[in-house]
Coordinates of C-alpha atoms and ligand atoms in Angstrom, one line a residue:
M1 CA -121.7 -239.9 -54.0
G2 CA -123.3 -238.9 -57.2
L3 CA -121.4 -239.0 -60.5
I4 CA -121.5 -235.2 -60.7
T5 CA -119.8 -234.8 -57.3
K6 CA -117.2 -237.4 -58.2
I7 CA -116.4 -235.5 -61.4
L8 CA -116.3 -232.2 -59.5
I9 CA -113.9 -233.6 -57.0
L10 CA -111.7 -235.0 -59.8
V11 CA -111.7 -231.7 -61.6
L12 CA -110.9 -229.8 -58.5
T13 CA -108.0 -232.2 -57.5
V14 CA -106.5 -232.1 -61.0
G15 CA -107.0 -228.4 -61.2
T16 CA -105.3 -227.7 -57.9
A17 CA -102.4 -230.0 -58.7
Y18 CA -102.1 -228.3 -62.1
V19 CA -102.1 -224.8 -60.6
G20 CA -99.7 -225.9 -57.9
L21 CA -97.3 -227.4 -60.4
K22 CA -97.6 -224.3 -62.6
I23 CA -96.7 -222.0 -59.7
C24 CA -93.7 -224.1 -58.7
Q25 CA -92.4 -224.7 -62.2
P26 CA -89.2 -222.8 -63.0
D27 CA -89.0 -221.0 -66.3
P28 CA -86.1 -221.8 -68.7
V29 CA -83.2 -219.5 -69.0
P30 CA -84.0 -217.0 -71.7
V31 CA -81.6 -215.9 -74.5
V32 CA -80.9 -212.2 -74.0
E33 CA -79.7 -210.6 -77.2
D34 CA -77.3 -207.8 -77.5
E35 CA -79.6 -204.9 -78.3
Y36 CA -79.2 -201.3 -79.5
W37 CA -80.6 -198.6 -77.2
G38 CA -79.3 -195.4 -78.8
P39 CA -81.1 -192.9 -81.0
K40 CA -82.6 -194.2 -84.3
S41 CA -80.5 -191.7 -86.3
D42 CA -77.3 -193.6 -85.3
Q43 CA -78.6 -197.2 -85.6
G44 CA -76.6 -199.4 -87.9
K45 CA -73.5 -197.2 -87.8
K46 CA -70.4 -199.0 -86.7
E47 CA -69.9 -198.6 -83.0
D48 CA -66.7 -197.2 -81.6
S49 CA -65.6 -199.8 -79.1
S50 CA -62.7 -197.8 -77.6
I51 CA -62.4 -197.2 -73.9
R52 CA -61.9 -193.5 -73.3
P53 CA -60.6 -192.0 -70.1
F54 CA -63.1 -189.6 -68.5
K55 CA -62.9 -187.1 -65.7
I56 CA -65.7 -185.5 -63.9
D57 CA -65.3 -181.8 -64.8
I58 CA -68.5 -179.8 -64.5
P59 CA -68.6 -176.5 -66.5
A60 CA -68.7 -173.3 -64.4
A61 CA -71.9 -172.3 -66.1
T62 CA -73.7 -175.4 -64.7
L63 CA -72.4 -174.6 -61.2
D64 CA -73.3 -170.9 -61.5
D65 CA -76.8 -171.8 -62.6
L66 CA -77.2 -174.2 -59.7
K67 CA -76.1 -171.5 -57.2
G68 CA -78.5 -169.0 -58.7
R69 CA -81.4 -171.5 -58.4
L70 CA -80.5 -172.4 -54.9
K71 CA -80.2 -168.8 -53.8
R72 CA -83.6 -168.0 -55.4
E73 CA -85.3 -171.0 -53.8
L74 CA -83.9 -170.2 -50.4
D75 CA -84.8 -166.6 -50.5
S76 CA -88.2 -167.1 -52.0
N77 CA -90.1 -168.1 -48.8
R78 CA -92.0 -170.6 -50.9
L79 CA -91.0 -173.6 -48.7
V80 CA -94.1 -174.7 -46.8
S81 CA -93.6 -175.0 -43.1
P82 CA -94.0 -178.5 -41.6
L83 CA -96.9 -179.3 -39.4
E84 CA -96.3 -178.6 -35.7
G85 CA -94.4 -181.4 -34.0
V86 CA -93.8 -183.3 -37.2
G87 CA -90.4 -184.6 -38.3
F88 CA -90.2 -186.7 -41.4
E89 CA -93.6 -188.4 -41.2
Y90 CA -95.0 -186.3 -44.0
G91 CA -91.8 -186.5 -46.1
F92 CA -88.7 -184.3 -46.0
N93 CA -89.0 -181.7 -43.3
S94 CA -88.7 -178.2 -44.9
K95 CA -87.0 -176.6 -41.9
F96 CA -84.2 -179.1 -42.3
L97 CA -84.3 -178.7 -46.0
K98 CA -83.2 -175.0 -45.5
T99 CA -80.2 -176.2 -43.5
V100 CA -79.3 -178.6 -46.4
G101 CA -79.8 -175.8 -48.9
N102 CA -77.7 -173.3 -47.0
H103 CA -74.9 -175.8 -46.6
W104 CA -75.1 -176.7 -50.3
L105 CA -75.0 -173.0 -51.3
S106 CA -72.3 -171.7 -48.9
K107 CA -70.2 -174.5 -47.5
Y108 CA -70.2 -177.3 -50.0
D109 CA -67.2 -176.9 -52.3
W110 CA -67.8 -178.8 -55.5
K111 CA -64.2 -178.4 -56.7
V112 CA -62.9 -180.2 -53.6
R113 CA -65.6 -182.9 -53.9
E114 CA -65.0 -183.4 -57.6
K115 CA -61.3 -184.0 -56.9
L116 CA -62.3 -186.7 -54.4
L117 CA -64.6 -188.3 -56.9
N118 CA -61.9 -188.3 -59.5
K119 CA -59.5 -190.1 -57.1
Y120 CA -60.1 -193.4 -58.8
P121 CA -60.0 -193.4 -62.6
H122 CA -63.2 -193.0 -64.8
F123 CA -63.8 -194.2 -68.3
K124 CA -66.6 -194.3 -70.9
T125 CA -67.2 -196.7 -73.7
K126 CA -70.0 -197.2 -76.2
I127 CA -72.2 -200.3 -75.7
G128 CA -75.5 -200.8 -77.6
G129 CA -75.5 -197.2 -78.8
L130 CA -75.0 -195.8 -75.3
D131 CA -72.0 -194.2 -73.7
I132 CA -71.5 -196.3 -70.5
H133 CA -69.6 -194.6 -67.7
F134 CA -67.6 -196.6 -65.2
Q135 CA -64.8 -196.4 -62.7
H136 CA -62.1 -198.9 -63.1
V137 CA -59.7 -199.6 -60.2
K138 CA -57.0 -202.1 -61.1
P139 CA -54.6 -202.9 -58.3
K140 CA -51.3 -204.8 -58.8
A141 CA -51.1 -208.6 -58.5
K142 CA -51.1 -209.8 -54.9
N143 CA -48.7 -212.6 -54.0
G144 CA -48.3 -213.3 -57.7
V145 CA -52.1 -213.7 -58.2
A146 CA -53.8 -211.4 -60.6
P147 CA -56.6 -209.3 -59.0
R148 CA -60.0 -210.9 -59.3
P149 CA -62.5 -208.9 -61.5
L150 CA -65.5 -207.6 -59.5
L151 CA -68.5 -205.7 -60.8
L152 CA -70.2 -203.4 -58.3
I153 CA -73.7 -202.2 -59.2
H154 CA -75.5 -199.3 -57.5
G155 CA -79.3 -198.6 -57.4
W156 CA -81.8 -195.7 -57.0
P157 CA -81.4 -193.0 -55.7
G158 CA -77.8 -193.9 -55.5
S159 CA -74.8 -193.7 -57.8
I160 CA -71.1 -194.5 -57.9
V161 CA -70.7 -192.1 -55.0
E162 CA -72.0 -194.9 -52.7
F163 CA -69.0 -197.1 -53.5
Q164 CA -66.1 -194.6 -53.0
K165 CA -65.4 -195.7 -49.4
I166 CA -65.6 -199.4 -50.1
I167 CA -63.2 -199.2 -53.1
P168 CA -59.9 -199.5 -51.1
L169 CA -61.4 -202.1 -48.8
L170 CA -61.9 -204.4 -51.9
S171 CA -59.0 -203.4 -54.1
E172 CA -56.5 -203.6 -51.3
P173 CA -58.1 -205.8 -48.6
K174 CA -55.9 -206.4 -45.5
N175 CA -57.2 -209.8 -44.5
S176 CA -57.5 -211.6 -47.8
K177 CA -55.2 -213.7 -50.0
Y178 CA -56.8 -211.9 -53.0
N179 CA -57.4 -208.4 -54.1
Y180 CA -60.1 -207.2 -56.5
E181 CA -60.1 -205.3 -59.8
L182 CA -63.2 -203.2 -59.5
V183 CA -65.5 -202.1 -62.3
I184 CA -68.1 -199.7 -61.1
P185 CA -70.6 -198.6 -63.8
S186 CA -73.3 -195.9 -63.7
L187 CA -76.5 -197.6 -64.7
P188 CA -77.7 -196.5 -68.1
G189 CA -79.8 -193.4 -67.5
Y190 CA -78.1 -192.7 -64.2
G191 CA -75.4 -190.0 -63.7
F192 CA -72.7 -190.1 -66.4
S193 CA -74.1 -193.0 -68.4
D194 CA -76.4 -192.2 -71.4
P195 CA -80.1 -193.0 -71.0
A196 CA -81.8 -195.3 -73.5
A197 CA -83.6 -193.6 -76.4
R198 CA -86.4 -196.1 -76.5
R199 CA -88.5 -198.3 -74.2
G200 CA -87.5 -201.7 -72.7
L201 CA -84.1 -201.2 -71.0
S202 CA -84.8 -203.0 -67.8
T203 CA -82.6 -204.8 -65.3
T204 CA -82.0 -207.9 -67.5
E205 CA -80.9 -205.7 -70.4
M206 CA -78.7 -203.6 -68.1
G207 CA -77.1 -206.9 -67.0
N208 CA -76.5 -207.7 -70.7
I209 CA -74.7 -204.3 -71.1
F210 CA -72.6 -204.9 -68.1
K211 CA -71.6 -208.4 -69.3
R212 CA -70.5 -206.8 -72.5
L213 CA -68.6 -204.2 -70.6
M214 CA -66.7 -206.9 -68.5
K215 CA -65.9 -208.8 -71.7
R216 CA -64.5 -205.6 -73.3
L217 CA -62.3 -205.2 -70.3
G218 CA -61.0 -208.8 -70.8
H219 CA -63.1 -210.6 -68.3
E220 CA -65.2 -213.5 -69.4
K221 CA -65.7 -214.6 -65.8
F222 CA -66.2 -212.3 -62.9
Y223 CA -67.7 -211.7 -59.4
V224 CA -70.7 -209.4 -59.0
M225 CA -72.2 -207.5 -56.0
G226 CA -74.9 -204.9 -55.6
G227 CA -77.7 -203.3 -53.6
D228 CA -81.1 -202.0 -54.5
W229 CA -81.5 -202.1 -58.4
G230 CA -77.9 -203.3 -58.4
A231 CA -79.1 -206.3 -56.4
M232 CA -81.8 -207.0 -59.0
I233 CA -79.3 -206.7 -61.8
T234 CA -77.0 -209.0 -59.9
M235 CA -79.7 -211.6 -59.7
D236 CA -80.6 -211.3 -63.3
M237 CA -77.0 -211.6 -64.4
A238 CA -76.7 -214.8 -62.2
S239 CA -79.8 -216.2 -63.8
V240 CA -79.0 -215.4 -67.4
Y241 CA -75.2 -215.8 -67.3
P242 CA -74.4 -218.6 -64.8
G243 CA -71.2 -219.4 -66.8
N244 CA -69.9 -215.9 -66.4
V245 CA -70.8 -215.0 -62.9
I246 CA -68.5 -216.9 -60.5
A247 CA -70.2 -215.8 -57.3
A248 CA -72.4 -213.0 -56.2
Q249 CA -73.0 -210.9 -53.1
S250 CA -76.2 -209.0 -52.5
N251 CA -77.5 -206.8 -49.7
M252 CA -81.0 -207.1 -51.0
C253 CA -81.6 -210.7 -51.9
S254 CA -85.2 -211.0 -53.0
S255 CA -87.6 -213.4 -54.6
I256 CA -90.9 -212.0 -55.7
S257 CA -93.0 -214.5 -57.5
T258 CA -91.0 -217.6 -57.7
G259 CA -92.8 -220.7 -56.7
L260 CA -94.4 -220.2 -53.3
T261 CA -92.3 -217.3 -52.1
H262 CA -95.1 -215.5 -50.3
V263 CA -96.5 -218.6 -48.8
R264 CA -93.0 -219.4 -47.6
Y265 CA -92.6 -215.9 -46.1
I266 CA -95.9 -216.2 -44.2
L267 CA -95.1 -219.8 -43.1
A268 CA -91.7 -218.7 -41.8
T269 CA -93.2 -215.9 -39.8
L270 CA -95.9 -218.2 -38.4
L271 CA -93.4 -220.9 -37.5
P272 CA -90.3 -218.9 -36.6
T273 CA -88.8 -221.5 -34.3
F274 CA -88.8 -224.1 -37.1
L275 CA -88.2 -222.0 -40.2
M276 CA -86.0 -219.0 -39.1
T277 CA -82.9 -218.5 -37.1
P278 CA -83.1 -216.2 -34.0
E279 CA -81.3 -213.5 -35.9
E280 CA -83.9 -213.6 -38.7
T281 CA -86.7 -213.7 -36.2
K282 CA -85.5 -210.3 -34.8
V283 CA -85.7 -208.5 -38.2
V284 CA -88.1 -210.3 -40.5
L285 CA -91.5 -208.5 -40.2
P286 CA -94.8 -210.2 -39.9
Y287 CA -96.4 -210.2 -43.4
S288 CA -99.1 -207.6 -42.4
K289 CA -96.5 -205.2 -41.0
L290 CA -94.3 -205.7 -44.1
I291 CA -97.2 -204.7 -46.3
S292 CA -98.1 -201.7 -44.2
D293 CA -94.4 -200.6 -44.1
L294 CA -94.1 -201.1 -47.9
F295 CA -97.3 -199.1 -48.4
R296 CA -95.9 -196.2 -46.5
E297 CA -92.5 -196.3 -48.1
S298 CA -93.2 -197.1 -51.7
G299 CA -95.5 -194.3 -53.1
Y300 CA -92.5 -193.0 -55.1
A301 CA -92.0 -196.3 -56.8
H302 CA -95.6 -196.4 -58.0
I303 CA -95.2 -193.0 -59.5
H304 CA -91.9 -194.1 -61.2
M305 CA -93.6 -197.2 -62.5
T306 CA -96.4 -195.3 -64.1
K307 CA -95.6 -191.6 -64.8
P308 CA -91.9 -191.1 -64.2
D309 CA -91.6 -188.2 -66.6
T310 CA -94.1 -186.0 -64.9
V311 CA -92.5 -185.7 -61.5
G312 CA -89.2 -185.7 -63.3
V313 CA -89.9 -182.3 -64.7
A314 CA -90.0 -180.7 -61.2
L315 CA -87.0 -182.6 -59.9
T316 CA -84.9 -181.6 -62.9
H317 CA -85.7 -177.9 -62.3
S318 CA -85.5 -177.4 -58.6
P319 CA -82.3 -178.3 -56.7
L320 CA -84.1 -178.2 -53.3
G321 CA -86.8 -180.4 -54.7
L322 CA -84.3 -182.9 -55.9
A323 CA -82.4 -182.9 -52.6
A324 CA -85.6 -183.5 -50.7
Y325 CA -86.7 -186.3 -53.0
I326 CA -83.3 -188.1 -52.9
L327 CA -82.3 -187.5 -49.3
E328 CA -85.7 -188.4 -47.8
K329 CA -84.7 -192.0 -48.7
F330 CA -81.5 -191.7 -46.6
S331 CA -83.7 -191.2 -43.5
T332 CA -86.3 -193.9 -43.3
W333 CA -84.3 -196.4 -45.4
T334 CA -81.4 -196.1 -43.0
D335 CA -83.4 -196.2 -39.9
K336 CA -87.2 -196.1 -39.7
S337 CA -87.2 -194.8 -36.1
W338 CA -85.8 -191.5 -37.4
M339 CA -89.0 -190.6 -39.1
N340 CA -90.1 -188.4 -36.2
R341 CA -86.9 -186.4 -36.1
E342 CA -86.8 -183.0 -37.6
D343 CA -83.4 -183.7 -39.4
G344 CA -84.5 -187.2 -40.4
G345 CA -81.4 -188.6 -38.7
I346 CA -79.6 -188.5 -42.0
L347 CA -76.4 -187.0 -40.6
E348 CA -76.0 -189.8 -38.0
N349 CA -74.5 -192.1 -40.6
F350 CA -73.5 -189.9 -43.5
T351 CA -71.8 -186.5 -43.9
M352 CA -73.7 -183.7 -45.5
D353 CA -71.0 -183.4 -48.2
E354 CA -71.1 -187.0 -49.2
L355 CA -74.9 -186.9 -49.4
L356 CA -74.8 -183.8 -51.6
D357 CA -72.2 -185.6 -53.8
N358 CA -74.8 -188.1 -54.6
V359 CA -77.4 -185.4 -55.2
M360 CA -74.9 -183.6 -57.5
V361 CA -74.5 -186.6 -59.7
Y362 CA -78.2 -186.4 -60.5
W363 CA -78.3 -182.6 -60.7
V364 CA -75.4 -181.9 -63.0
T365 CA -76.3 -184.7 -65.4
G366 CA -80.0 -184.0 -65.2
S367 CA -80.6 -187.7 -65.0
M368 CA -83.4 -188.0 -62.4
T369 CA -86.2 -188.5 -65.0
S370 CA -84.3 -191.2 -66.9
S371 CA -83.2 -192.9 -63.7
Q372 CA -86.9 -193.2 -62.6
R373 CA -87.8 -194.9 -65.9
L374 CA -86.1 -198.1 -64.8
Y375 CA -89.1 -198.7 -62.5
A376 CA -91.5 -198.4 -65.5
E377 CA -89.4 -200.8 -67.5
A378 CA -88.9 -203.3 -64.7
M379 CA -92.6 -203.4 -63.8
D380 CA -94.0 -203.4 -67.3
P381 CA -96.2 -206.4 -67.6
A382 CA -95.3 -206.6 -71.3
K383 CA -91.5 -206.6 -70.7
K384 CA -89.5 -209.0 -72.8
H385 CA -87.7 -211.0 -70.1
K386 CA -89.3 -212.0 -66.8
L387 CA -86.8 -213.7 -64.6
D388 CA -88.7 -214.1 -61.3
R389 CA -89.1 -217.8 -62.0
V390 CA -85.7 -218.4 -63.5
P391 CA -83.7 -219.9 -60.6
T392 CA -79.9 -219.6 -60.4
E393 CA -77.2 -222.0 -59.1
V394 CA -74.6 -219.2 -58.8
P395 CA -73.2 -219.2 -55.2
F396 CA -74.8 -216.2 -53.4
S397 CA -74.1 -214.4 -50.2
C398 CA -77.3 -212.7 -49.0
Q399 CA -76.2 -210.1 -46.5
F400 CA -79.1 -208.2 -44.9
M401 CA -78.8 -205.1 -42.9
P402 CA -81.0 -205.0 -39.9
N403 CA -82.7 -201.7 -40.9
E404 CA -83.4 -202.8 -44.5
I405 CA -87.1 -202.3 -45.4
I406 CA -87.6 -205.8 -46.5
V407 CA -85.6 -208.6 -45.0
Q408 CA -86.7 -211.9 -46.7
P409 CA -86.1 -215.0 -44.6
R410 CA -83.8 -217.5 -46.2
F411 CA -86.7 -219.9 -46.4
S412 CA -88.5 -217.6 -48.8
L413 CA -85.5 -217.2 -51.2
V414 CA -84.6 -220.7 -52.0
D415 CA -86.8 -221.2 -55.0
K416 CA -85.0 -218.4 -56.8
L417 CA -81.5 -218.6 -55.3
K418 CA -80.7 -222.3 -55.3
N419 CA -77.2 -221.9 -53.9
I420 CA -77.2 -219.5 -51.0
Q421 CA -73.8 -220.1 -49.4
R422 CA -74.1 -217.4 -46.8
Y423 CA -77.1 -215.8 -45.3
S424 CA -76.5 -213.2 -42.6
I425 CA -78.0 -210.3 -40.8
S426 CA -75.3 -207.7 -40.1
P427 CA -75.0 -206.1 -36.7
K428 CA -75.7 -202.6 -38.1
G429 CA -76.7 -200.7 -41.2
G430 CA -79.6 -199.9 -43.5
H431 CA -80.5 -199.9 -47.1
F432 CA -77.4 -198.1 -48.4
G433 CA -75.0 -200.8 -47.0
A434 CA -71.9 -200.1 -48.9
F435 CA -72.2 -196.4 -48.3
E436 CA -73.1 -196.6 -44.6
A437 CA -71.1 -199.5 -43.4
P438 CA -68.4 -200.2 -46.1
E439 CA -66.3 -202.4 -43.8
V440 CA -69.2 -204.6 -42.9
V441 CA -70.2 -205.2 -46.6
A442 CA -66.6 -205.6 -47.8
E443 CA -65.8 -208.2 -45.2
D444 CA -68.9 -210.3 -46.1
A445 CA -68.0 -210.0 -49.8
I446 CA -64.4 -211.0 -49.4
T447 CA -65.2 -213.9 -47.1
H448 CA -67.7 -215.2 -49.6
F449 CA -65.7 -214.6 -52.8
E450 CA -62.6 -216.2 -51.3
K451 CA -64.2 -219.6 -51.6
F452 CA -64.8 -219.4 -55.4
Ligands
NAG501 C1 -75.7 -195.1 -37.5 O1 -75.9 -194.1 -36.5 C2 -76.4 -194.7 -35.3 C3 -76.6 -193.5 -34.3 O2 -75.5 -192.7 -34.3 C4 -75.5 -195.7 -34.7 O3 -76.0 -196.3 -33.6 C5 -75.3 -196.8 -35.8 O4 -74.3 -197.8 -35.4 C6 -74.8 -196.2 -37.1 N1 -74.7 -197.2 -38.1 C7 -73.6 -197.6 -38.6 C8 -73.7 -198.6 -39.7 O5 -72.5 -197.3 -38.2

């Protein structure tokens, strides 16, 4: 072997080892400062830290305006007919959208729905220059033990509406020694929480705001659970505040670029008998299928990551457009096989009224544009905190619903989540777990939290 070849082999070996080590190396836990996100004009002013009771009470003018728009849109004949024989394959079916619009205009009674949404108390408080809205449900002590504080975090295109059915199952659970004091915030820029006035408010920063919120409510240590963006914020909080998060439950555990996640995923699907349980084998997609499914389902996310404000204009002006954009997700994300149905199957697992409640939260607050910006912040290559490679030791329960878009095998999560105490595939449900199957999600959370 010539000297050149020897040197080449040496360089290659050292290089590969270096790259390998680099890929596997965890990043240190970053320090996340309390930041100010409000308008420049108010910066530096002393912040009012009071907690103010809040009630959802939408002015009649907003509701009249909505009815006027809905009526015009339904009467206008501007809805484009779907292709023959097509259900939801090209997106929300416009025939069914008429049904939704007619229900919204004539049967949906906001005053009744508003009362239901006000059943559990709401508050607002200023954090980092933003009014943060949250529901706070505080049951009495159970068997002499104070209720345990639990933060519930929603995602996109969700809202606090998703959690209304799970509230009593957690605040007054039947089969548990403990009960839970629930704090259910609207993400900044979503629903009744203020949007940031400047760039950079991503999941890590939202976690910082929620940690401050919990502290303001008297809780240094607490439990956290979430789905969708709420699951990302849950993971970020566990990574940055391991001393504050006692335990976490997520119905979308994910690891994106930690260590060898992708290699692990592929290995697991190639060697299922060794690296997956039979339950995982049934729902974890082969990598190529995962990529093609993601490609089909994630166009919206690419738009949000890059030009959220453009599509936001249309969605903030047209109620039918907004309903189609939001409710399409309740079809394929709940069950992919419903894509070829004219009604997208969305009424199989949700009522029209509760689906419209969620659309209303976006409509009356005009928050679709600001909600979409979270994708841009989270995917910004120049963002301040990147936590993909910051592992966490916080005990997790990863509860996957069988119809979730991405079910990551346990084997692919362990570089990021070092302490997965429970990993399960539920018997039923899709992406909106707490909304669709509240009793299934509550049971998992309670069983998990009981141990910590
Ligand atoms: C959703 O609806 C389908 C069809 O009606 C049903 O089989 C499934 O169990 C439902 N999911 C949940 C979580 O109840």
